[in-house]
mmCIF file of C-alpha atoms and ligand atoms in Angstrom:
data_model
loop_
_atom_site.group_PDB
_atom_site.id
_atom_site.type_symbol
_atom_site.label_atom_id
_atom_site.label_comp_id
_atom_site.label_asym_id
_atom_site.label_seq_id
_atom_site.Cartn_x
_atom_site.Cartn_y
_atom_site.Cartn_z
ATOM 1 C CA UNK A 1 61.007 -142.066 -24.565
ATOM 2 C CA UNK A 2 62.904 -145.052 -25.972
ATOM 3 C CA UNK A 3 60.960 -148.120 -27.046
ATOM 4 C CA UNK A 4 61.346 -151.407 -25.155
ATOM 5 C CA UNK A 5 60.995 -153.401 -28.366
ATOM 6 C CA UNK A 6 61.243 -152.490 -32.006
ATOM 7 C CA UNK A 7 59.740 -154.188 -35.024
ATOM 8 C CA UNK A 8 60.607 -153.398 -38.639
ATOM 9 C CA UNK A 9 57.818 -154.629 -40.937
ATOM 10 C CA UNK A 10 58.631 -154.946 -44.637
ATOM 11 C CA UNK A 11 55.544 -154.741 -46.793
ATOM 12 C CA UNK A 12 54.142 -154.449 -50.266
ATOM 13 C CA UNK A 13 50.549 -153.325 -50.815
ATOM 14 C CA UNK A 14 47.223 -154.826 -49.845
ATOM 15 C CA UNK A 15 48.313 -158.256 -48.468
ATOM 16 C CA UNK A 16 51.200 -156.924 -46.410
ATOM 17 C CA UNK A 17 49.236 -153.921 -45.155
ATOM 18 C CA UNK A 18 46.828 -156.252 -43.352
ATOM 19 C CA UNK A 19 49.643 -157.609 -41.178
ATOM 20 C CA UNK A 20 51.089 -154.099 -40.743
ATOM 21 C CA UNK A 21 47.658 -153.020 -39.509
ATOM 22 C CA UNK A 22 47.643 -155.872 -36.995
ATOM 23 C CA UNK A 23 51.121 -154.939 -35.770
ATOM 24 C CA UNK A 24 50.095 -151.280 -35.481
ATOM 25 C CA UNK A 25 47.130 -152.299 -33.336
ATOM 26 C CA UNK A 26 49.440 -154.164 -30.933
ATOM 27 C CA UNK A 27 52.479 -151.869 -30.819
ATOM 28 C CA UNK A 28 53.081 -148.334 -29.581
ATOM 29 C CA UNK A 29 54.106 -145.818 -32.248
ATOM 30 C CA UNK A 30 57.810 -145.861 -31.253
ATOM 31 C CA UNK A 31 57.885 -149.643 -31.537
ATOM 32 C CA UNK A 32 57.024 -150.096 -35.223
ATOM 33 C CA UNK A 33 58.643 -148.980 -38.464
ATOM 34 C CA UNK A 34 56.767 -150.001 -41.603
ATOM 35 C CA UNK A 35 59.012 -150.119 -44.679
ATOM 36 C CA UNK A 36 57.154 -149.942 -47.997
ATOM 37 C CA UNK A 37 58.201 -151.342 -51.344
ATOM 38 C CA UNK A 38 58.537 -148.473 -53.809
ATOM 39 C CA UNK A 39 59.441 -150.590 -56.849
ATOM 40 C CA UNK A 40 55.755 -150.292 -57.867
ATOM 41 C CA UNK A 41 55.987 -146.485 -58.007
ATOM 42 C CA UNK A 42 55.717 -144.689 -61.321
ATOM 43 C CA UNK A 43 55.152 -141.332 -62.942
ATOM 44 C CA UNK A 44 51.643 -141.085 -64.357
ATOM 45 C CA UNK A 45 49.615 -138.060 -65.464
ATOM 46 C CA UNK A 46 52.546 -135.949 -64.233
ATOM 47 C CA UNK A 47 52.105 -137.347 -60.719
ATOM 48 C CA UNK A 48 54.380 -139.470 -58.546
ATOM 49 C CA UNK A 49 52.315 -142.553 -57.757
ATOM 50 C CA UNK A 50 53.414 -144.614 -54.721
ATOM 51 C CA UNK A 51 50.789 -147.367 -54.441
ATOM 52 C CA UNK A 52 52.275 -149.411 -51.599
ATOM 53 C CA UNK A 53 53.106 -146.366 -49.471
ATOM 54 C CA UNK A 54 49.566 -145.091 -49.986
ATOM 55 C CA UNK A 55 47.951 -148.457 -49.308
ATOM 56 C CA UNK A 56 49.884 -148.671 -46.028
ATOM 57 C CA UNK A 57 49.078 -145.068 -45.156
ATOM 58 C CA UNK A 58 45.351 -145.425 -45.855
ATOM 59 C CA UNK A 59 45.172 -148.823 -44.108
ATOM 60 C CA UNK A 60 46.907 -147.645 -40.942
ATOM 61 C CA UNK A 61 44.750 -144.507 -40.956
ATOM 62 C CA UNK A 62 41.633 -146.702 -41.157
ATOM 63 C CA UNK A 63 40.682 -144.987 -44.420
ATOM 64 C CA UNK A 64 41.340 -147.745 -46.990
ATOM 65 C CA UNK A 65 38.536 -149.120 -49.088
ATOM 66 C CA UNK A 66 37.783 -152.485 -47.441
ATOM 67 C CA UNK A 67 36.753 -154.275 -50.639
ATOM 68 C CA UNK A 68 39.568 -153.147 -52.958
ATOM 69 C CA UNK A 69 42.222 -152.867 -50.244
ATOM 70 C CA UNK A 70 43.799 -149.947 -52.119
ATOM 71 C CA UNK A 71 42.561 -146.369 -52.438
ATOM 72 C CA UNK A 72 40.175 -144.603 -50.090
ATOM 73 C CA UNK A 73 36.794 -145.783 -48.830
ATOM 74 C CA UNK A 74 33.808 -143.804 -50.106
ATOM 75 C CA UNK A 75 35.815 -142.604 -53.101
ATOM 76 C CA UNK A 76 34.292 -140.853 -56.152
ATOM 77 C CA UNK A 77 35.713 -141.133 -59.680
ATOM 78 C CA UNK A 78 34.617 -137.928 -61.467
ATOM 79 C CA UNK A 79 38.129 -137.021 -62.596
ATOM 80 C CA UNK A 80 38.777 -140.490 -64.085
ATOM 81 C CA UNK A 81 35.406 -140.399 -65.894
ATOM 82 C CA UNK A 82 36.193 -136.965 -67.327
ATOM 83 C CA UNK A 83 39.700 -138.088 -68.284
ATOM 84 C CA UNK A 84 38.325 -141.165 -70.067
ATOM 85 C CA UNK A 85 35.791 -139.011 -71.936
ATOM 86 C CA UNK A 86 38.676 -136.866 -73.178
ATOM 87 C CA UNK A 87 40.466 -139.981 -74.460
ATOM 88 C CA UNK A 88 43.054 -139.809 -71.659
ATOM 89 C CA UNK A 89 44.710 -142.782 -69.936
ATOM 90 C CA UNK A 90 42.125 -144.007 -67.417
ATOM 91 C CA UNK A 91 43.412 -147.586 -67.001
ATOM 92 C CA UNK A 92 45.047 -146.696 -63.684
ATOM 93 C CA UNK A 93 42.204 -145.517 -61.475
ATOM 94 C CA UNK A 94 42.940 -142.590 -59.209
ATOM 95 C CA UNK A 95 39.933 -141.569 -57.137
ATOM 96 C CA UNK A 96 39.092 -137.898 -56.605
ATOM 97 C CA UNK A 97 40.249 -137.850 -52.985
ATOM 98 C CA UNK A 98 43.263 -140.028 -53.747
ATOM 99 C CA UNK A 99 44.228 -137.415 -56.340
ATOM 100 C CA UNK A 100 44.491 -134.879 -53.527
ATOM 101 C CA UNK A 101 47.140 -137.081 -51.882
ATOM 102 C CA UNK A 102 49.036 -137.128 -55.168
ATOM 103 C CA UNK A 103 48.765 -133.380 -55.716
ATOM 104 C CA UNK A 104 50.037 -132.690 -52.209
ATOM 105 C CA UNK A 105 52.846 -135.259 -52.487
ATOM 106 C CA UNK A 106 53.938 -133.586 -55.733
ATOM 107 C CA UNK A 107 53.903 -130.163 -54.073
ATOM 108 C CA UNK A 108 55.990 -131.444 -51.139
ATOM 109 C CA UNK A 109 58.512 -133.134 -53.438
ATOM 110 C CA UNK A 110 58.782 -130.017 -55.616
ATOM 111 C CA UNK A 111 59.378 -127.979 -52.458
ATOM 112 C CA UNK A 112 62.458 -130.140 -51.905
ATOM 113 C CA UNK A 113 61.246 -132.700 -49.365
ATOM 114 C CA UNK A 114 62.491 -136.262 -49.737
ATOM 115 C CA UNK A 115 59.969 -139.047 -50.317
ATOM 116 C CA UNK A 116 60.454 -140.067 -46.645
ATOM 117 C CA UNK A 117 59.682 -136.530 -45.473
ATOM 118 C CA UNK A 118 56.716 -136.112 -47.802
ATOM 119 C CA UNK A 119 55.312 -139.474 -46.658
ATOM 120 C CA UNK A 120 55.666 -138.497 -42.991
ATOM 121 C CA UNK A 121 53.759 -135.245 -43.627
ATOM 122 C CA UNK A 122 50.950 -136.998 -45.522
ATOM 123 C CA UNK A 123 50.663 -139.857 -43.025
ATOM 124 C CA UNK A 124 50.543 -137.500 -40.043
ATOM 125 C CA UNK A 125 47.878 -135.374 -41.736
ATOM 126 C CA UNK A 126 45.808 -138.519 -42.308
ATOM 127 C CA UNK A 127 46.105 -139.506 -38.633
ATOM 128 C CA UNK A 128 48.616 -142.358 -38.931
ATOM 129 C CA UNK A 129 50.416 -142.786 -35.588
ATOM 130 C CA UNK A 130 53.138 -145.242 -36.646
ATOM 131 C CA UNK A 131 56.102 -144.511 -38.913
ATOM 132 C CA UNK A 132 55.818 -145.530 -42.559
ATOM 133 C CA UNK A 133 58.873 -145.045 -44.773
ATOM 134 C CA UNK A 134 59.790 -145.892 -48.348
ATOM 135 C CA UNK A 135 62.546 -148.491 -48.688
ATOM 136 C CA UNK A 136 64.648 -145.767 -50.290
ATOM 137 C CA UNK A 137 64.257 -142.106 -51.179
ATOM 138 C CA UNK A 138 65.833 -142.757 -54.599
ATOM 139 C CA UNK A 139 63.533 -144.157 -57.274
ATOM 140 C CA UNK A 140 63.830 -147.905 -57.901
ATOM 141 C CA UNK A 141 61.561 -149.320 -60.591
ATOM 142 C CA UNK A 142 60.417 -152.930 -60.835
ATOM 143 C CA UNK A 143 60.467 -154.169 -64.424
ATOM 144 C CA UNK A 144 58.637 -157.372 -65.330
ATOM 145 C CA UNK A 145 60.013 -159.343 -68.284
ATOM 146 C CA UNK A 146 57.229 -161.311 -69.934
ATOM 147 C CA UNK A 147 56.490 -163.238 -73.121
ATOM 148 C CA UNK A 148 54.874 -160.024 -74.432
ATOM 149 C CA UNK A 149 57.756 -157.696 -73.585
ATOM 150 C CA UNK A 150 58.993 -155.760 -70.581
ATOM 151 C CA UNK A 151 56.504 -153.790 -68.507
ATOM 152 C CA UNK A 152 56.789 -151.443 -65.558
ATOM 153 C CA UNK A 153 55.051 -152.942 -62.540
ATOM 154 C CA UNK A 154 51.720 -151.103 -62.870
ATOM 155 C CA UNK A 155 51.574 -151.744 -66.611
ATOM 156 C CA UNK A 156 51.977 -155.463 -65.880
ATOM 157 C CA UNK A 157 49.734 -155.543 -62.796
ATOM 158 C CA UNK A 158 46.880 -153.214 -63.699
ATOM 159 C CA UNK A 159 46.909 -152.520 -67.450
ATOM 160 C CA UNK A 160 47.881 -156.066 -68.529
ATOM 161 C CA UNK A 161 46.006 -157.661 -65.567
ATOM 162 C CA UNK A 162 49.021 -159.907 -64.784
ATOM 163 C CA UNK A 163 48.151 -161.913 -67.908
ATOM 164 C CA UNK A 164 51.503 -162.059 -69.787
ATOM 165 C CA UNK A 165 53.574 -165.042 -68.584
ATOM 166 C CA UNK A 166 56.468 -163.772 -66.438
ATOM 167 C CA UNK A 167 60.026 -164.729 -67.345
ATOM 168 C CA UNK A 168 61.906 -162.554 -64.873
ATOM 169 C CA UNK A 169 61.827 -159.504 -62.628
ATOM 170 C CA UNK A 170 64.418 -156.689 -62.465
ATOM 171 C CA UNK A 171 64.854 -153.636 -60.282
ATOM 172 C CA UNK A 172 65.969 -150.661 -62.328
ATOM 173 C CA UNK A 173 68.220 -148.177 -60.538
ATOM 174 C CA UNK A 174 68.475 -150.366 -57.409
ATOM 175 C CA UNK A 175 72.275 -150.121 -57.433
ATOM 176 C CA UNK A 176 72.054 -146.356 -56.889
ATOM 177 C CA UNK A 177 69.577 -146.580 -53.992
ATOM 178 C CA UNK A 178 70.310 -146.296 -50.259
ATOM 179 C CA UNK A 179 67.994 -147.386 -47.457
ATOM 180 C CA UNK A 180 65.763 -144.519 -46.273
ATOM 181 C CA UNK A 181 67.329 -142.525 -43.378
ATOM 182 C CA UNK A 182 64.826 -143.762 -40.754
ATOM 183 C CA UNK A 183 65.472 -147.349 -41.788
ATOM 184 C CA UNK A 184 69.243 -146.817 -41.498
ATOM 185 C CA UNK A 185 68.715 -145.337 -38.001
ATOM 186 C CA UNK A 186 66.558 -148.252 -36.883
ATOM 187 C CA UNK A 187 69.060 -150.799 -38.219
ATOM 188 C CA UNK A 188 71.885 -149.140 -36.298
ATOM 189 C CA UNK A 189 69.940 -148.311 -33.115
ATOM 190 C CA UNK A 190 68.990 -150.216 -30.005
ATOM 191 C CA UNK A 191 67.206 -152.252 -28.868
ATOM 192 C CA UNK A 192 67.981 -154.526 -31.786
ATOM 193 C CA UNK A 193 64.892 -154.686 -33.999
ATOM 194 C CA UNK A 194 63.053 -157.821 -35.010
ATOM 195 C CA UNK A 195 62.197 -157.848 -38.719
ATOM 196 C CA UNK A 196 58.842 -159.093 -39.987
ATOM 197 C CA UNK A 197 58.501 -159.802 -43.690
ATOM 198 C CA UNK A 198 54.784 -159.393 -44.335
ATOM 199 C CA UNK A 199 52.886 -161.869 -46.565
ATOM 200 C CA UNK A 200 53.565 -159.827 -49.690
ATOM 201 C CA UNK A 201 54.707 -161.235 -53.025
ATOM 202 C CA UNK A 202 58.345 -162.300 -52.410
ATOM 203 C CA UNK A 203 59.427 -161.720 -56.015
ATOM 204 C CA UNK A 204 57.469 -158.564 -56.827
ATOM 205 C CA UNK A 205 57.070 -156.776 -53.482
ATOM 206 C CA UNK A 206 59.808 -157.924 -51.087
ATOM 207 C CA UNK A 207 62.725 -158.511 -53.478
ATOM 208 C CA UNK A 208 62.774 -154.820 -54.564
ATOM 209 C CA UNK A 209 63.370 -153.899 -50.898
ATOM 210 C CA UNK A 210 66.104 -156.522 -50.572
ATOM 211 C CA UNK A 211 67.692 -155.196 -53.799
ATOM 212 C CA UNK A 212 68.632 -151.917 -52.090
ATOM 213 C CA UNK A 213 72.404 -152.369 -51.749
ATOM 214 C CA UNK A 214 73.511 -153.645 -48.353
ATOM 215 C CA UNK A 215 70.001 -154.030 -46.981
ATOM 216 C CA UNK A 216 69.690 -157.794 -47.282
ATOM 217 C CA UNK A 217 72.994 -158.281 -45.415
ATOM 218 C CA UNK A 218 71.991 -155.805 -42.674
ATOM 219 C CA UNK A 219 68.623 -157.492 -42.207
ATOM 220 C CA UNK A 220 70.124 -160.993 -42.213
ATOM 221 C CA UNK A 221 72.160 -160.035 -39.124
ATOM 222 C CA UNK A 222 68.873 -159.451 -37.241
ATOM 223 C CA UNK A 223 66.140 -161.880 -36.190
ATOM 224 C CA UNK A 224 63.924 -162.049 -39.282
ATOM 225 C CA UNK A 225 60.540 -163.762 -39.396
ATOM 226 C CA UNK A 226 58.779 -164.128 -42.735
ATOM 227 C CA UNK A 227 55.061 -164.834 -43.166
ATOM 228 C CA UNK A 228 54.050 -167.027 -46.087
ATOM 229 C CA UNK A 229 51.828 -165.402 -48.726
ATOM 230 C CA UNK A 230 51.095 -168.891 -50.083
ATOM 231 C CA UNK A 231 48.518 -170.965 -48.220
ATOM 232 C CA UNK A 232 47.441 -174.385 -49.452
ATOM 233 C CA UNK A 233 49.150 -173.820 -52.804
ATOM 234 C CA UNK A 234 47.300 -170.543 -53.451
ATOM 235 C CA UNK A 235 48.285 -166.897 -53.045
ATOM 236 C CA UNK A 236 46.502 -164.970 -50.295
ATOM 237 C CA UNK A 237 46.325 -162.066 -52.775
ATOM 238 C CA UNK A 238 47.558 -161.182 -56.244
ATOM 239 C CA UNK A 239 49.577 -163.043 -58.860
ATOM 240 C CA UNK A 240 52.205 -164.772 -56.656
ATOM 241 C CA UNK A 241 50.981 -168.327 -57.367
ATOM 242 C CA UNK A 242 50.588 -167.743 -61.125
ATOM 243 C CA UNK A 243 54.030 -166.133 -61.285
ATOM 244 C CA UNK A 244 55.739 -168.926 -59.356
ATOM 245 C CA UNK A 245 54.315 -171.471 -61.788
ATOM 246 C CA UNK A 246 55.472 -169.360 -64.748
ATOM 247 C CA UNK A 247 58.968 -169.137 -63.274
ATOM 248 C CA UNK A 248 59.009 -172.940 -63.043
ATOM 249 C CA UNK A 249 58.773 -173.012 -59.242
ATOM 250 C CA UNK A 250 56.531 -175.266 -57.147
ATOM 251 C CA UNK A 251 53.656 -173.202 -55.720
ATOM 252 C CA UNK A 252 54.085 -173.870 -52.018
ATOM 253 C CA UNK A 253 54.924 -172.234 -48.719
ATOM 254 C CA UNK A 254 58.091 -174.352 -48.715
ATOM 255 C CA UNK A 255 59.237 -172.707 -51.954
ATOM 256 C CA UNK A 256 58.737 -169.266 -50.412
ATOM 257 C CA UNK A 257 60.775 -170.411 -47.389
ATOM 258 C CA UNK A 258 63.526 -171.522 -49.792
ATOM 259 C CA UNK A 259 63.416 -168.036 -51.323
ATOM 260 C CA UNK A 260 64.107 -166.507 -47.895
ATOM 261 C CA UNK A 261 66.827 -169.019 -46.960
ATOM 262 C CA UNK A 262 69.813 -167.275 -45.364
ATOM 263 C CA UNK A 263 67.617 -164.298 -44.442
ATOM 264 C CA UNK A 264 64.651 -165.488 -42.369
ATOM 265 C CA UNK A 265 65.245 -167.410 -39.155
ATOM 266 C CA UNK A 266 61.569 -168.188 -38.650
ATOM 267 C CA UNK A 267 58.797 -168.785 -41.152
ATOM 268 C CA UNK A 268 55.074 -168.578 -40.418
ATOM 269 C CA UNK A 269 52.811 -170.971 -42.298
ATOM 270 C CA UNK A 270 49.119 -171.758 -42.157
ATOM 271 C CA UNK A 271 47.914 -174.976 -40.546
ATOM 272 C CA UNK A 272 46.915 -176.064 -44.051
ATOM 273 C CA UNK A 273 50.645 -176.356 -44.835
ATOM 274 C CA UNK A 274 51.648 -178.114 -41.620
ATOM 275 C CA UNK A 275 52.999 -181.058 -43.620
ATOM 276 C CA UNK A 276 55.770 -178.749 -44.930
ATOM 277 C CA UNK A 277 56.994 -177.739 -41.464
ATOM 278 C CA UNK A 278 59.690 -180.437 -41.366
ATOM 279 C CA UNK A 279 61.168 -179.461 -44.734
ATOM 280 C CA UNK A 280 61.071 -175.775 -43.771
ATOM 281 C CA UNK A 281 62.798 -176.583 -40.474
ATOM 282 C CA UNK A 282 65.484 -178.402 -42.440
ATOM 283 C CA UNK A 283 66.236 -175.079 -44.188
ATOM 284 C CA UNK A 284 67.317 -173.767 -40.780
ATOM 285 C CA UNK A 285 64.070 -171.948 -39.945
HETATM 286 N N1 FO1 B 1 44.989 -151.641 -58.618
HETATM 287 C C1 FO1 B 1 44.213 -152.057 -59.621
HETATM 288 O O1 FO1 B 1 44.025 -153.273 -59.783
HETATM 289 N N2 FO1 B 1 43.649 -151.159 -60.516
HETATM 290 C C2 FO1 B 1 43.829 -149.817 -60.385
HETATM 291 O O2 FO1 B 1 43.335 -149.045 -61.199
HETATM 292 C C3 FO1 B 1 44.628 -149.358 -59.291
HETATM 293 C C4 FO1 B 1 44.829 -148.004 -59.047
HETATM 294 C C5 FO1 B 1 45.533 -147.607 -57.903
HETATM 295 C C6 FO1 B 1 45.667 -146.254 -57.594
HETATM 296 C C7 FO1 B 1 46.350 -145.856 -56.464
HETATM 297 C C8 FO1 B 1 46.912 -146.822 -55.618
HETATM 298 O O3 FO1 B 1 47.559 -146.422 -54.508
HETATM 299 C C9 FO1 B 1 46.786 -148.168 -55.907
HETATM 300 C C10 FO1 B 1 46.108 -148.568 -57.040
HETATM 301 N N3 FO1 B 1 45.964 -149.925 -57.354
HETATM 302 C C11 FO1 B 1 45.197 -150.326 -58.413
HETATM 303 C C12 FO1 B 1 46.615 -150.941 -56.535
HETATM 304 C C13 FO1 B 1 48.088 -151.186 -56.937
HETATM 305 O O4 FO1 B 1 48.240 -151.426 -58.288
HETATM 306 C C14 FO1 B 1 48.605 -152.393 -56.151
HETATM 307 O O5 FO1 B 1 48.108 -152.387 -54.839
HETATM 308 C C15 FO1 B 1 50.052 -152.469 -55.862
HETATM 309 O O6 FO1 B 1 50.910 -151.746 -56.640
HETATM 310 C C16 FO1 B 1 50.499 -153.934 -55.688
HETATM 311 O O7 FO1 B 1 51.083 -154.015 -54.443
#
């Protein structure tokens, strides 16, 4: 059965997953494709860690921990405690049940499945009804240049607690990436999809997706609506506001709209930022 309408939602982790969850509640499975940032992924303890994919998967399955937003509700941490006692790296907390996801993902990848295929298997097993895909099956790694050196995303975000002042963000290996097959199909198929950029960090969570060669241009040809992650000069979640200030940018919804100029045709702001609507409209949104 072909869908009457199709929405592509581009999302990072916790903040974006909330909007993806809302869209999933409103749309039939064939009507929504959730595209996850995989720039945050890394190899850790011999495992392929895909935080944004997993956050989306757990959220849409109704299994995410409501307080943290990431990981599973009702999680136990025996493995991390044992690892710490052995002097192992326990700064990145993988719960016992979350570890099962990682073990199974590793097994699927070693059996030759792509990250898209492995994600589909895991999501289906968890009861997710809507499609979640990585932006690309090839690894792209977000690198954060700071005053204290260059860090991979999770080193910056979790181990360094976003403390080092950010000077720039890069996406290693992006040039070699291609959009995931399902995303390519949706972009080429009909009816023409509407694209929703979730309220994720534009620089850390959305830009890695847009760095996949050709993707920004393909998306810009479609109706794109972006949702501001900045409300009243503060980030809904995470280090977006701190980072914007460190990059010398005004911390405002308007500045996020400027970031999406030429891509988004509509921009959703909170009533608290109503005074910026005129300036955002002047950007052509
Ligand atoms: N975030 C933390 O702040 N501390 C953690 O130890 C941590 C572990 C973790 C494990 C699995 C996972 O899927 C997510 C995890 N996150 C953790 C969240 C993650 O760092 C962020 O949600 C994203 O990468 C930012 O979008």
